[in-house]
């Protein structure tokens, strides 16, 4: 028997928002009782009021996190016990999949089908995976000779500040929470002011799963207030940051101005997707290029937003890409068939429309989209847009747009393609499409990016690190490597008398 499709509009109408902070296991208003509007990008209407956390609230949250850490209520539990609690947390997320998915979609505009199929299960899997890992990772004994023993171990750092963006609010939080909590730290999470809802609900579910009070705190608020206070705090040991390169730069300054806390930056991108004439399957390459570009409304750090196509196949390939765009027509995010939802807010929509104007003014040829969509909804939608005839020095090819806008650049040969692909301040992802094995390896080696795909894009697994070269950041989320970020390497020397 088929399960009936939920009436998401009815469920949305029944949502009630509790936007208070979660500090030391309790929901509390901000100390000065200030709030701000949480606006849905689906229709521009106010969803609820969110606590406007500031320095005093961050102080309370960091103090609670430090108390829990010093009391060893979490770090002092055996890894096998922490594992069980993290698994219970992940199970609760899955049990509340519909609720979390709806909050995510209402808050930041992505299609409900993606929230259900990717954001909630991906976040739950991340928490469960790090829970699973912690009683399987061992320390080392160094080969130092008979008269001493040197133990090399990893200890939790203490209090981790986590600051995340709005494009994948739950998933970006989970990528930090998983390794930080699993290794025994306490966390203070500052979600984006544009998408605070799921973070607050996650912290409640973690408490219900048995995470001790004070171990996971959430203070919503603005970047220049709560975010800055957290990143400047003298009692925060590390910052796990995902966001723009502009703010990532500030994170390094804040660390320098305060306690030299570790800073792990996961920043912007302008990823290059290289299609060679010897690609075996141009149709699959076109479908993948469009799908990866327009997924999440193009609001993905790793979106392949610079498409390089070899001249001899360029006309044909551009036609194949344009033919994909009707499949990504902007639609109601609460409709289970929608592929392209709303941009996060009116500001982001105007930024994207501004880039589209810049592309037209710079002489690029707009061959699809290029306009606002669904204005009658009151929400913030932009049609999937493709620019042909771009050069690598245009504003639309150099800057991260963070919307559904693809720039196509034609190239002559391999050297030309590699040089242009690497000519970017960013280095997050890249891809090469070629049926020639040697070319694929040669180009993959030459591309300066944290992840290179061959004949694919968006392959994804929690076991594999994610992060960038150059101004795309220095941290790596996911995989066992991420656990290194939230632990200190400790050596203990023990003298052995002979
Ligand atoms: P943003 O940098 O504007 O904001 C990110 C977070 O930082 C938010 O919580 C914000 O409130 C906070 N913040 C802003 N100013 C601050 C300040 N002065 N001090 C402290 N905190 C501050 O980024 P965004 O617009 O929310 O997100 C989009 C960006 O995130 C894009 O550049 C995208 O590429 C990047 N991103 C990167 C990855 C990755 O893994 N590399 C993943 C997702 C998004």
PDB file of C-alpha atoms in Angstrom, residues 133-393:
ATOM      1  CA  UNK A 133      33.954   5.797  15.036  1.00  0.00           C
ATOM      2  CA  UNK A 134      34.959   6.844  18.540  1.00  0.00           C
ATOM      3  CA  UNK A 135      35.457   3.453  20.137  1.00  0.00           C
ATOM      4  CA  UNK A 136      37.476   2.295  17.137  1.00  0.00           C
ATOM      5  CA  UNK A 137      40.150   4.966  16.996  1.00  0.00           C
ATOM      6  CA  UNK A 138      43.256   4.183  19.059  1.00  0.00           C
ATOM      7  CA  UNK A 139      46.272   6.145  20.295  1.00  0.00           C
ATOM      8  CA  UNK A 140      49.899   5.240  19.526  1.00  0.00           C
ATOM      9  CA  UNK A 141      53.031   4.118  21.356  1.00  0.00           C
ATOM     10  CA  UNK A 142      56.198   5.591  19.877  1.00  0.00           C
ATOM     11  CA  UNK A 143      59.230   3.324  19.200  1.00  0.00           C
ATOM     12  CA  UNK A 144      61.501   5.157  21.701  1.00  0.00           C
ATOM     13  CA  UNK A 145      63.753   2.400  23.139  1.00  0.00           C
ATOM     14  CA  UNK A 146      63.982   0.525  26.462  1.00  0.00           C
ATOM     15  CA  UNK A 147      64.331   3.360  28.948  1.00  0.00           C
ATOM     16  CA  UNK A 148      61.085   5.179  28.250  1.00  0.00           C
ATOM     17  CA  UNK A 149      57.569   4.818  27.003  1.00  0.00           C
ATOM     18  CA  UNK A 150      55.937   7.587  24.974  1.00  0.00           C
ATOM     19  CA  UNK A 151      52.156   7.507  24.644  1.00  0.00           C
ATOM     20  CA  UNK A 152      50.650   9.610  21.863  1.00  0.00           C
ATOM     21  CA  UNK A 153      46.984  10.292  22.286  1.00  0.00           C
ATOM     22  CA  UNK A 154      44.236  12.689  21.280  1.00  0.00           C
ATOM     23  CA  UNK A 155      42.314  14.641  23.918  1.00  0.00           C
ATOM     24  CA  UNK A 156      39.196  16.770  23.416  1.00  0.00           C
ATOM     25  CA  UNK A 157      40.019  20.484  23.201  1.00  0.00           C
ATOM     26  CA  UNK A 158      37.249  21.809  25.431  1.00  0.00           C
ATOM     27  CA  UNK A 159      34.729  24.323  24.110  1.00  0.00           C
ATOM     28  CA  UNK A 160      34.176  24.483  20.353  1.00  0.00           C
ATOM     29  CA  UNK A 161      32.389  27.447  18.758  1.00  0.00           C
ATOM     30  CA  UNK A 162      30.495  26.456  15.625  1.00  0.00           C
ATOM     31  CA  UNK A 163      29.302  29.125  13.183  1.00  0.00           C
ATOM     32  CA  UNK A 164      27.405  27.984  10.104  1.00  0.00           C
ATOM     33  CA  UNK A 165      25.698  29.404   6.991  1.00  0.00           C
ATOM     34  CA  UNK A 166      22.131  29.140   5.723  1.00  0.00           C
ATOM     35  CA  UNK A 167      22.475  27.017   2.597  1.00  0.00           C
ATOM     36  CA  UNK A 168      22.594  23.627   4.360  1.00  0.00           C
ATOM     37  CA  UNK A 169      21.825  24.723   7.930  1.00  0.00           C
ATOM     38  CA  UNK A 170      21.430  21.268   9.468  1.00  0.00           C
ATOM     39  CA  UNK A 171      24.057  19.457   7.433  1.00  0.00           C
ATOM     40  CA  UNK A 172      26.790  22.059   7.975  1.00  0.00           C
ATOM     41  CA  UNK A 173      26.043  21.995  11.717  1.00  0.00           C
ATOM     42  CA  UNK A 174      26.151  18.174  11.733  1.00  0.00           C
ATOM     43  CA  UNK A 175      29.529  18.127   9.953  1.00  0.00           C
ATOM     44  CA  UNK A 176      30.993  20.022  12.941  1.00  0.00           C
ATOM     45  CA  UNK A 177      28.831  18.553  15.717  1.00  0.00           C
ATOM     46  CA  UNK A 178      29.599  14.938  14.766  1.00  0.00           C
ATOM     47  CA  UNK A 179      33.381  15.032  15.227  1.00  0.00           C
ATOM     48  CA  UNK A 180      33.369  17.725  17.956  1.00  0.00           C
ATOM     49  CA  UNK A 181      30.866  15.936  20.194  1.00  0.00           C
ATOM     50  CA  UNK A 182      32.133  12.422  19.466  1.00  0.00           C
ATOM     51  CA  UNK A 183      35.611  13.354  20.662  1.00  0.00           C
ATOM     52  CA  UNK A 184      34.216  14.673  23.969  1.00  0.00           C
ATOM     53  CA  UNK A 185      34.016  18.444  23.488  1.00  0.00           C
ATOM     54  CA  UNK A 186      31.239  20.852  24.440  1.00  0.00           C
ATOM     55  CA  UNK A 187      29.774  23.007  21.659  1.00  0.00           C
ATOM     56  CA  UNK A 188      28.204  26.442  21.306  1.00  0.00           C
ATOM     57  CA  UNK A 189      26.472  26.672  17.921  1.00  0.00           C
ATOM     58  CA  UNK A 190      25.588  30.006  16.291  1.00  0.00           C
ATOM     59  CA  UNK A 191      23.313  29.267  13.303  1.00  0.00           C
ATOM     60  CA  UNK A 192      22.806  31.776  10.526  1.00  0.00           C
ATOM     61  CA  UNK A 193      20.255  34.476  11.322  1.00  0.00           C
ATOM     62  CA  UNK A 194      18.596  33.441   8.059  1.00  0.00           C
ATOM     63  CA  UNK A 195      18.043  29.801   9.066  1.00  0.00           C
ATOM     64  CA  UNK A 196      18.065  29.219  12.841  1.00  0.00           C
ATOM     65  CA  UNK A 197      15.140  26.795  13.200  1.00  0.00           C
ATOM     66  CA  UNK A 198      16.612  23.315  12.778  1.00  0.00           C
ATOM     67  CA  UNK A 199      19.664  24.070  14.959  1.00  0.00           C
ATOM     68  CA  UNK A 200      17.409  24.812  17.931  1.00  0.00           C
ATOM     69  CA  UNK A 201      15.365  21.666  17.356  1.00  0.00           C
ATOM     70  CA  UNK A 202      18.501  19.534  16.980  1.00  0.00           C
ATOM     71  CA  UNK A 203      19.748  20.651  20.401  1.00  0.00           C
ATOM     72  CA  UNK A 204      16.409  19.640  21.964  1.00  0.00           C
ATOM     73  CA  UNK A 205      16.580  16.215  20.325  1.00  0.00           C
ATOM     74  CA  UNK A 206      20.167  15.742  21.539  1.00  0.00           C
ATOM     75  CA  UNK A 207      19.049  16.417  25.114  1.00  0.00           C
ATOM     76  CA  UNK A 208      16.205  13.930  24.763  1.00  0.00           C
ATOM     77  CA  UNK A 209      18.730  11.385  23.506  1.00  0.00           C
ATOM     78  CA  UNK A 210      20.747  11.733  26.720  1.00  0.00           C
ATOM     79  CA  UNK A 211      23.413  14.330  25.903  1.00  0.00           C
ATOM     80  CA  UNK A 212      24.198  15.996  29.260  1.00  0.00           C
ATOM     81  CA  UNK A 213      23.113  19.595  29.855  1.00  0.00           C
ATOM     82  CA  UNK A 214      25.547  22.245  28.735  1.00  0.00           C
ATOM     83  CA  UNK A 215      27.309  20.028  26.181  1.00  0.00           C
ATOM     84  CA  UNK A 216      25.406  21.373  23.172  1.00  0.00           C
ATOM     85  CA  UNK A 217      24.180  24.975  23.361  1.00  0.00           C
ATOM     86  CA  UNK A 218      22.599  27.079  20.614  1.00  0.00           C
ATOM     87  CA  UNK A 219      22.599  30.881  20.546  1.00  0.00           C
ATOM     88  CA  UNK A 220      20.853  32.338  17.484  1.00  0.00           C
ATOM     89  CA  UNK A 221      21.603  35.886  16.423  1.00  0.00           C
ATOM     90  CA  UNK A 222      23.435  38.066  13.930  1.00  0.00           C
ATOM     91  CA  UNK A 223      26.986  37.547  12.777  1.00  0.00           C
ATOM     92  CA  UNK A 224      28.311  40.911  13.958  1.00  0.00           C
ATOM     93  CA  UNK A 225      26.768  40.334  17.407  1.00  0.00           C
ATOM     94  CA  UNK A 226      26.511  36.688  18.561  1.00  0.00           C
ATOM     95  CA  UNK A 227      28.941  35.416  15.904  1.00  0.00           C
ATOM     96  CA  UNK A 228      31.639  37.955  16.668  1.00  0.00           C
ATOM     97  CA  UNK A 229      31.221  37.439  20.439  1.00  0.00           C
ATOM     98  CA  UNK A 230      31.703  33.689  20.027  1.00  0.00           C
ATOM     99  CA  UNK A 231      34.708  33.956  17.732  1.00  0.00           C
ATOM    100  CA  UNK A 232      36.376  36.528  20.011  1.00  0.00           C
ATOM    101  CA  UNK A 233      35.645  34.630  23.235  1.00  0.00           C
ATOM    102  CA  UNK A 234      38.702  33.961  25.400  1.00  0.00           C
ATOM    103  CA  UNK A 235      37.297  30.650  26.662  1.00  0.00           C
ATOM    104  CA  UNK A 236      36.524  29.090  23.271  1.00  0.00           C
ATOM    105  CA  UNK A 237      39.278  26.708  22.157  1.00  0.00           C
ATOM    106  CA  UNK A 238      38.444  26.382  18.471  1.00  0.00           C
ATOM    107  CA  UNK A 239      36.049  27.727  15.858  1.00  0.00           C
ATOM    108  CA  UNK A 240      34.557  25.463  13.232  1.00  0.00           C
ATOM    109  CA  UNK A 241      33.378  27.983  10.642  1.00  0.00           C
ATOM    110  CA  UNK A 242      31.514  27.474   7.388  1.00  0.00           C
ATOM    111  CA  UNK A 243      30.584  30.573   5.433  1.00  0.00           C
ATOM    112  CA  UNK A 244      31.911  33.189   3.061  1.00  0.00           C
ATOM    113  CA  UNK A 245      35.561  33.902   2.435  1.00  0.00           C
ATOM    114  CA  UNK A 246      34.937  37.483   3.603  1.00  0.00           C
ATOM    115  CA  UNK A 247      33.825  36.344   7.066  1.00  0.00           C
ATOM    116  CA  UNK A 248      36.391  33.519   7.168  1.00  0.00           C
ATOM    117  CA  UNK A 249      39.053  36.216   6.964  1.00  0.00           C
ATOM    118  CA  UNK A 250      37.489  37.845  10.033  1.00  0.00           C
ATOM    119  CA  UNK A 251      37.616  34.534  11.909  1.00  0.00           C
ATOM    120  CA  UNK A 252      41.405  34.544  11.574  1.00  0.00           C
ATOM    121  CA  UNK A 253      41.501  38.154  12.816  1.00  0.00           C
ATOM    122  CA  UNK A 254      39.277  37.335  15.802  1.00  0.00           C
ATOM    123  CA  UNK A 255      41.604  34.489  16.773  1.00  0.00           C
ATOM    124  CA  UNK A 256      44.596  36.816  16.517  1.00  0.00           C
ATOM    125  CA  UNK A 257      42.871  39.467  18.618  1.00  0.00           C
ATOM    126  CA  UNK A 258      41.806  36.995  21.328  1.00  0.00           C
ATOM    127  CA  UNK A 259      43.320  33.693  22.459  1.00  0.00           C
ATOM    128  CA  UNK A 260      44.779  32.331  19.199  1.00  0.00           C
ATOM    129  CA  UNK A 261      42.013  29.716  19.134  1.00  0.00           C
ATOM    130  CA  UNK A 262      42.255  27.208  16.309  1.00  0.00           C
ATOM    131  CA  UNK A 263      40.222  28.319  13.284  1.00  0.00           C
ATOM    132  CA  UNK A 264      38.933  25.838  10.720  1.00  0.00           C
ATOM    133  CA  UNK A 265      37.493  27.676   7.745  1.00  0.00           C
ATOM    134  CA  UNK A 266      35.231  26.068   5.129  1.00  0.00           C
ATOM    135  CA  UNK A 267      34.649  28.901   2.666  1.00  0.00           C
ATOM    136  CA  UNK A 268      33.344  29.859  -0.749  1.00  0.00           C
ATOM    137  CA  UNK A 269      33.933  28.370  -4.160  1.00  0.00           C
ATOM    138  CA  UNK A 270      33.743  28.913  -7.903  1.00  0.00           C
ATOM    139  CA  UNK A 271      34.304  25.358  -9.033  1.00  0.00           C
ATOM    140  CA  UNK A 272      35.448  24.456 -12.528  1.00  0.00           C
ATOM    141  CA  UNK A 273      33.831  21.667 -14.555  1.00  0.00           C
ATOM    142  CA  UNK A 274      35.945  20.720 -17.611  1.00  0.00           C
ATOM    143  CA  UNK A 275      34.271  18.946 -20.549  1.00  0.00           C
ATOM    144  CA  UNK A 276      36.728  17.618 -23.156  1.00  0.00           C
ATOM    145  CA  UNK A 277      35.737  16.666 -26.685  1.00  0.00           C
ATOM    146  CA  UNK A 278      36.783  13.067 -25.946  1.00  0.00           C
ATOM    147  CA  UNK A 279      34.151  12.743 -23.177  1.00  0.00           C
ATOM    148  CA  UNK A 280      32.359   9.394 -23.696  1.00  0.00           C
ATOM    149  CA  UNK A 281      28.902  10.489 -22.669  1.00  0.00           C
ATOM    150  CA  UNK A 282      28.081  14.124 -23.344  1.00  0.00           C
ATOM    151  CA  UNK A 283      24.433  13.673 -22.370  1.00  0.00           C
ATOM    152  CA  UNK A 284      25.328  12.394 -18.887  1.00  0.00           C
ATOM    153  CA  UNK A 285      27.918  15.179 -18.579  1.00  0.00           C
ATOM    154  CA  UNK A 286      25.236  17.780 -19.422  1.00  0.00           C
ATOM    155  CA  UNK A 287      22.667  16.294 -17.045  1.00  0.00           C
ATOM    156  CA  UNK A 288      25.227  16.148 -14.241  1.00  0.00           C
ATOM    157  CA  UNK A 289      26.513  19.681 -14.908  1.00  0.00           C
ATOM    158  CA  UNK A 290      22.995  21.131 -14.791  1.00  0.00           C
ATOM    159  CA  UNK A 291      21.864  18.979 -11.864  1.00  0.00           C
ATOM    160  CA  UNK A 292      24.865  19.876  -9.709  1.00  0.00           C
ATOM    161  CA  UNK A 293      24.629  23.547 -10.642  1.00  0.00           C
ATOM    162  CA  UNK A 294      20.918  24.003  -9.953  1.00  0.00           C
ATOM    163  CA  UNK A 295      20.647  21.715  -6.906  1.00  0.00           C
ATOM    164  CA  UNK A 296      19.815  23.769  -3.802  1.00  0.00           C
ATOM    165  CA  UNK A 297      19.050  26.768  -6.104  1.00  0.00           C
ATOM    166  CA  UNK A 298      22.772  27.029  -6.870  1.00  0.00           C
ATOM    167  CA  UNK A 299      23.348  27.942  -3.213  1.00  0.00           C
ATOM    168  CA  UNK A 300      26.072  25.307  -2.816  1.00  0.00           C
ATOM    169  CA  UNK A 301      29.672  26.159  -2.015  1.00  0.00           C
ATOM    170  CA  UNK A 302      30.799  23.438  -4.430  1.00  0.00           C
ATOM    171  CA  UNK A 303      28.366  24.264  -7.268  1.00  0.00           C
ATOM    172  CA  UNK A 304      30.197  23.758 -10.611  1.00  0.00           C
ATOM    173  CA  UNK A 305      29.450  27.328 -11.637  1.00  0.00           C
ATOM    174  CA  UNK A 306      32.265  27.680 -14.198  1.00  0.00           C
ATOM    175  CA  UNK A 307      31.703  25.240 -17.052  1.00  0.00           C
ATOM    176  CA  UNK A 308      34.668  24.938 -19.448  1.00  0.00           C
ATOM    177  CA  UNK A 309      33.806  23.274 -22.778  1.00  0.00           C
ATOM    178  CA  UNK A 310      36.211  22.376 -25.578  1.00  0.00           C
ATOM    179  CA  UNK A 311      35.497  24.510 -28.634  1.00  0.00           C
ATOM    180  CA  UNK A 312      34.833  21.633 -31.064  1.00  0.00           C
ATOM    181  CA  UNK A 313      31.830  20.381 -29.053  1.00  0.00           C
ATOM    182  CA  UNK A 314      30.758  23.672 -27.456  1.00  0.00           C
ATOM    183  CA  UNK A 315      27.654  24.504 -29.554  1.00  0.00           C
ATOM    184  CA  UNK A 316      26.277  21.008 -29.133  1.00  0.00           C
ATOM    185  CA  UNK A 317      27.045  20.926 -25.412  1.00  0.00           C
ATOM    186  CA  UNK A 318      25.511  24.329 -24.687  1.00  0.00           C
ATOM    187  CA  UNK A 319      22.316  23.153 -26.412  1.00  0.00           C
ATOM    188  CA  UNK A 320      22.262  20.053 -24.205  1.00  0.00           C
ATOM    189  CA  UNK A 321      22.660  22.200 -21.066  1.00  0.00           C
ATOM    190  CA  UNK A 322      19.932  24.635 -22.102  1.00  0.00           C
ATOM    191  CA  UNK A 323      17.634  21.661 -22.776  1.00  0.00           C
ATOM    192  CA  UNK A 324      17.998  20.707 -19.107  1.00  0.00           C
ATOM    193  CA  UNK A 325      16.779  24.014 -17.708  1.00  0.00           C
ATOM    194  CA  UNK A 326      12.982  23.466 -18.028  1.00  0.00           C
ATOM    195  CA  UNK A 327      13.415  20.524 -15.618  1.00  0.00           C
ATOM    196  CA  UNK A 328      14.665  23.043 -13.035  1.00  0.00           C
ATOM    197  CA  UNK A 329      11.893  25.615 -13.388  1.00  0.00           C
ATOM    198  CA  UNK A 330      11.375  27.347 -10.046  1.00  0.00           C
ATOM    199  CA  UNK A 331       8.441  25.858  -8.133  1.00  0.00           C
ATOM    200  CA  UNK A 332       6.685  25.821  -4.783  1.00  0.00           C
ATOM    201  CA  UNK A 333       9.198  24.296  -2.331  1.00  0.00           C
ATOM    202  CA  UNK A 334       6.340  22.527  -0.513  1.00  0.00           C
ATOM    203  CA  UNK A 335       5.318  20.717  -3.706  1.00  0.00           C
ATOM    204  CA  UNK A 336       6.925  17.278  -3.623  1.00  0.00           C
ATOM    205  CA  UNK A 337       7.856  17.519  -7.337  1.00  0.00           C
ATOM    206  CA  UNK A 338       9.738  20.826  -7.195  1.00  0.00           C
ATOM    207  CA  UNK A 339      13.430  20.710  -8.158  1.00  0.00           C
ATOM    208  CA  UNK A 340      14.370  24.391  -7.723  1.00  0.00           C
ATOM    209  CA  UNK A 341      13.073  26.258  -4.676  1.00  0.00           C
ATOM    210  CA  UNK A 342      13.368  29.798  -3.315  1.00  0.00           C
ATOM    211  CA  UNK A 343      16.538  31.768  -2.624  1.00  0.00           C
ATOM    212  CA  UNK A 344      17.059  32.368   1.067  1.00  0.00           C
ATOM    213  CA  UNK A 345      15.887  35.991   1.246  1.00  0.00           C
ATOM    214  CA  UNK A 346      15.129  39.086  -0.786  1.00  0.00           C
ATOM    215  CA  UNK A 347      18.721  40.302  -0.329  1.00  0.00           C
ATOM    216  CA  UNK A 348      20.167  37.139  -1.870  1.00  0.00           C
ATOM    217  CA  UNK A 349      17.656  37.285  -4.730  1.00  0.00           C
ATOM    218  CA  UNK A 350      18.701  40.848  -5.499  1.00  0.00           C
ATOM    219  CA  UNK A 351      22.395  39.894  -5.332  1.00  0.00           C
ATOM    220  CA  UNK A 352      21.784  37.123  -7.879  1.00  0.00           C
ATOM    221  CA  UNK A 353      19.708  39.374 -10.164  1.00  0.00           C
ATOM    222  CA  UNK A 354      22.510  41.960  -9.890  1.00  0.00           C
ATOM    223  CA  UNK A 355      25.049  39.411 -11.113  1.00  0.00           C
ATOM    224  CA  UNK A 356      22.738  38.503 -14.004  1.00  0.00           C
ATOM    225  CA  UNK A 357      22.642  42.172 -15.007  1.00  0.00           C
ATOM    226  CA  UNK A 358      26.433  42.358 -14.706  1.00  0.00           C
ATOM    227  CA  UNK A 359      26.781  39.322 -16.999  1.00  0.00           C
ATOM    228  CA  UNK A 360      24.557  40.896 -19.630  1.00  0.00           C
ATOM    229  CA  UNK A 361      26.400  44.217 -19.367  1.00  0.00           C
ATOM    230  CA  UNK A 362      29.792  42.533 -19.705  1.00  0.00           C
ATOM    231  CA  UNK A 363      28.697  40.943 -22.997  1.00  0.00           C
ATOM    232  CA  UNK A 364      27.988  37.364 -21.954  1.00  0.00           C
ATOM    233  CA  UNK A 365      25.056  35.819 -23.827  1.00  0.00           C
ATOM    234  CA  UNK A 366      22.123  34.821 -21.615  1.00  0.00           C
ATOM    235  CA  UNK A 367      20.786  31.638 -23.274  1.00  0.00           C
ATOM    236  CA  UNK A 368      18.360  30.562 -20.519  1.00  0.00           C
ATOM    237  CA  UNK A 369      16.554  32.242 -17.625  1.00  0.00           C
ATOM    238  CA  UNK A 370      17.988  35.551 -16.516  1.00  0.00           C
ATOM    239  CA  UNK A 371      14.860  36.703 -14.685  1.00  0.00           C
ATOM    240  CA  UNK A 372      13.060  36.566 -11.371  1.00  0.00           C
ATOM    241  CA  UNK A 373      10.496  33.752 -11.173  1.00  0.00           C
ATOM    242  CA  UNK A 374       7.162  33.287  -9.353  1.00  0.00           C
ATOM    243  CA  UNK A 375       6.887  36.948  -8.259  1.00  0.00           C
ATOM    244  CA  UNK A 376       3.177  36.356  -7.525  1.00  0.00           C
ATOM    245  CA  UNK A 377       4.189  34.072  -4.610  1.00  0.00           C
ATOM    246  CA  UNK A 378       5.713  36.949  -2.629  1.00  0.00           C
ATOM    247  CA  UNK A 379       8.786  34.682  -2.312  1.00  0.00           C
ATOM    248  CA  UNK A 380      12.311  34.957  -3.692  1.00  0.00           C
ATOM    249  CA  UNK A 381      12.771  32.881  -6.854  1.00  0.00           C
ATOM    250  CA  UNK A 382      15.153  33.143  -9.819  1.00  0.00           C
ATOM    251  CA  UNK A 383      14.860  31.113 -13.028  1.00  0.00           C
ATOM    252  CA  UNK A 384      17.735  28.718 -13.835  1.00  0.00           C
ATOM    253  CA  UNK A 385      20.121  30.879 -15.816  1.00  0.00           C
ATOM    254  CA  UNK A 386      22.841  30.003 -18.321  1.00  0.00           C
ATOM    255  CA  UNK A 387      25.396  32.405 -19.806  1.00  0.00           C
ATOM    256  CA  UNK A 388      27.332  31.350 -22.894  1.00  0.00           C
ATOM    257  CA  UNK A 389      30.300  33.201 -24.370  1.00  0.00           C
ATOM    258  CA  UNK A 390      31.848  34.082 -21.005  1.00  0.00           C
ATOM    259  CA  UNK A 391      35.489  34.843 -20.439  1.00  0.00           C
ATOM    260  CA  UNK A 392      37.322  33.857 -17.293  1.00  0.00           C
ATOM    261  CA  UNK A 393      37.837  37.463 -16.230  1.00  0.00           C
TER     262      UNK A 393
END
